[in-house]
Coordinates of C-alpha atoms in Angstrom, one line a residue:
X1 CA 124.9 -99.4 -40.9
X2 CA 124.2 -103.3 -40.6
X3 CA 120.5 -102.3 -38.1
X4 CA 119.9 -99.9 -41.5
X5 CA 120.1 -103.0 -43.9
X6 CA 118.8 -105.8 -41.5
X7 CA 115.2 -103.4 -41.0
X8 CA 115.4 -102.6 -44.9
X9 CA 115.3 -106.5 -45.2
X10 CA 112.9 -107.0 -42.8
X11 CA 110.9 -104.1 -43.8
X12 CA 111.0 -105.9 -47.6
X13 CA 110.2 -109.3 -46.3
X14 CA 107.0 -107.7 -44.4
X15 CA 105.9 -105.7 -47.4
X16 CA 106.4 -109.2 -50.1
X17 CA 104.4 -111.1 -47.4
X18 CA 101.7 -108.8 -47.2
X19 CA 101.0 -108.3 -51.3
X20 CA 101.3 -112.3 -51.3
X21 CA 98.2 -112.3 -48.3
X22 CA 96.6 -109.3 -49.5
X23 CA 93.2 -111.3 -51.0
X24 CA 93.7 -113.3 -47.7
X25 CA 93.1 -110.3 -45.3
X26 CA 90.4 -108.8 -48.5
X27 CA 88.4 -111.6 -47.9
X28 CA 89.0 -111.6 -43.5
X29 CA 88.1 -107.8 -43.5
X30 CA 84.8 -109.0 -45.8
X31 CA 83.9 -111.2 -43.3
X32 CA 84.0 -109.2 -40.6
X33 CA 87.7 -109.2 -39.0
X34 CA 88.6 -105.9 -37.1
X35 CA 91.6 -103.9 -38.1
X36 CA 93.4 -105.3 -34.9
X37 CA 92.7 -109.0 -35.4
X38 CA 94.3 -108.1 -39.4
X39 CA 97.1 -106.3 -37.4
X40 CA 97.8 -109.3 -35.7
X41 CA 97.6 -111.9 -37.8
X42 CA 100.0 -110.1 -40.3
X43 CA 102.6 -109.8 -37.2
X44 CA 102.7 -112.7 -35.7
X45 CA 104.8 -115.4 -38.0
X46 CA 107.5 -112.2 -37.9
X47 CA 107.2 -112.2 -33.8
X48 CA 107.4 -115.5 -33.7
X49 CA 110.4 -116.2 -35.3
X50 CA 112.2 -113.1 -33.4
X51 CA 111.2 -114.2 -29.8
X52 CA 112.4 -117.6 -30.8
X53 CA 115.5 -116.0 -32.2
X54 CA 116.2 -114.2 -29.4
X55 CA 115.3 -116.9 -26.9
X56 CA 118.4 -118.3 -28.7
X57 CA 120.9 -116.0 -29.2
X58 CA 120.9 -114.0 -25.6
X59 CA 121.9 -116.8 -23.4
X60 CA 124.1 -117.9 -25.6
X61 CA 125.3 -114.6 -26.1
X62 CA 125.9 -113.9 -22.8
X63 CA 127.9 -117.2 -21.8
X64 CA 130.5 -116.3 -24.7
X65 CA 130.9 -112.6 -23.1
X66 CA 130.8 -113.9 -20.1
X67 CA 133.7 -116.4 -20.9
X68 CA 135.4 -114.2 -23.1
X69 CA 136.0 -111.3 -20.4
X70 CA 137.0 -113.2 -17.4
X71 CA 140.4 -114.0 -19.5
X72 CA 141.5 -110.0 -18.6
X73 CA 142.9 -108.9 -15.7
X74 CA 141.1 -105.7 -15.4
X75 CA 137.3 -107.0 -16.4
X76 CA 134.1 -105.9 -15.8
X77 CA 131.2 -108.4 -14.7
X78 CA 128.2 -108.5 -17.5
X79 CA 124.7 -108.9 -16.4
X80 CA 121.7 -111.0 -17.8
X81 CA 119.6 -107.5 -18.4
X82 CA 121.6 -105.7 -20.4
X83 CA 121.1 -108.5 -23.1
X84 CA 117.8 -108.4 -22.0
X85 CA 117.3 -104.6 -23.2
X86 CA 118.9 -105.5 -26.2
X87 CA 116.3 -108.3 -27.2
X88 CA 113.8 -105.4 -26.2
X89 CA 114.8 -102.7 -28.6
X90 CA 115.3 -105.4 -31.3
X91 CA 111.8 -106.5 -30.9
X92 CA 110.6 -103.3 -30.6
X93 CA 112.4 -102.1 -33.9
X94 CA 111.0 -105.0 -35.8
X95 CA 107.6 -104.5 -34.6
X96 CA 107.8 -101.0 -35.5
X97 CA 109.0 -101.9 -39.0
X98 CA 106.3 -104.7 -39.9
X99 CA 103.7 -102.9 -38.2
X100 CA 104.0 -100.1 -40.9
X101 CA 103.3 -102.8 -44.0
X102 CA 100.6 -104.3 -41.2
X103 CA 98.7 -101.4 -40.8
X104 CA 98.3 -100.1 -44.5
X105 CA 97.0 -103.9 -45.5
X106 CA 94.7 -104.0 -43.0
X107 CA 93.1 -100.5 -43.7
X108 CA 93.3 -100.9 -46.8
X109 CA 89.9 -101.1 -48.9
X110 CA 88.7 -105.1 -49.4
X111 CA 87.4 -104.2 -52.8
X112 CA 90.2 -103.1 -54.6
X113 CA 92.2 -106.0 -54.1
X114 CA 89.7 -108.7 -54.7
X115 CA 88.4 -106.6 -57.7
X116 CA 91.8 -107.7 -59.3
X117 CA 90.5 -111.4 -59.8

């Protein structure tokens, strides 16, 4: 439930961000910008800010696990990749959900944004 809200928030974060850059890209498209180089200039503030989120949270993640399950008796050892993996998927679910907002902007047709002037 909470992964359902946190990529409906991120997913209405991307879409605000792209109608408030939308004469931006109009304009970069115009110019001559490729699809990709759109693509990637829409997604890379929102990959930014998750790498550096991650870079973060996972070690310190892993030293509260790691602290917190060495006071049982019975305890299992936790390794650096599985919070590794986890970092993955999360980055990989957030790139799926901005790249959707990402790729409409940047097919989208120059002129009927700019024609809104």
């Amino acid at each position: 439930m909470s992964i359902a809200i946190a990529i409906m928030g991120l997913f209405s974060m991307s879409a605000y961000n792209v109608s408030i850059r939308q004469k931006e890209m109009s304009i970069r498209k115009v110019l001559g910008a490729s699809v990709s180089q759109l693509f990637i200039q829409l997604n890379k503030p929102f990959l930014r800010i998750l790498m550096l989120a991650n870079l973060i949270a996972l070690p310190l993640a892993y030293l509260l696990v790691d602290r917190w399950l060495s006071s049982f008796a019975y305890r299992i050892t936790v390794h650096w990749w599985m919070f590794a993996v986890a970092g993955f998927f999360a980055l990989l679910i957030a790139l799926f959900t901005v790249s959707y907002q990402s790729a409409r902007a940047a097919r989208a047709n120059p002129v009927d944004s700019l024609k809104e002037a």
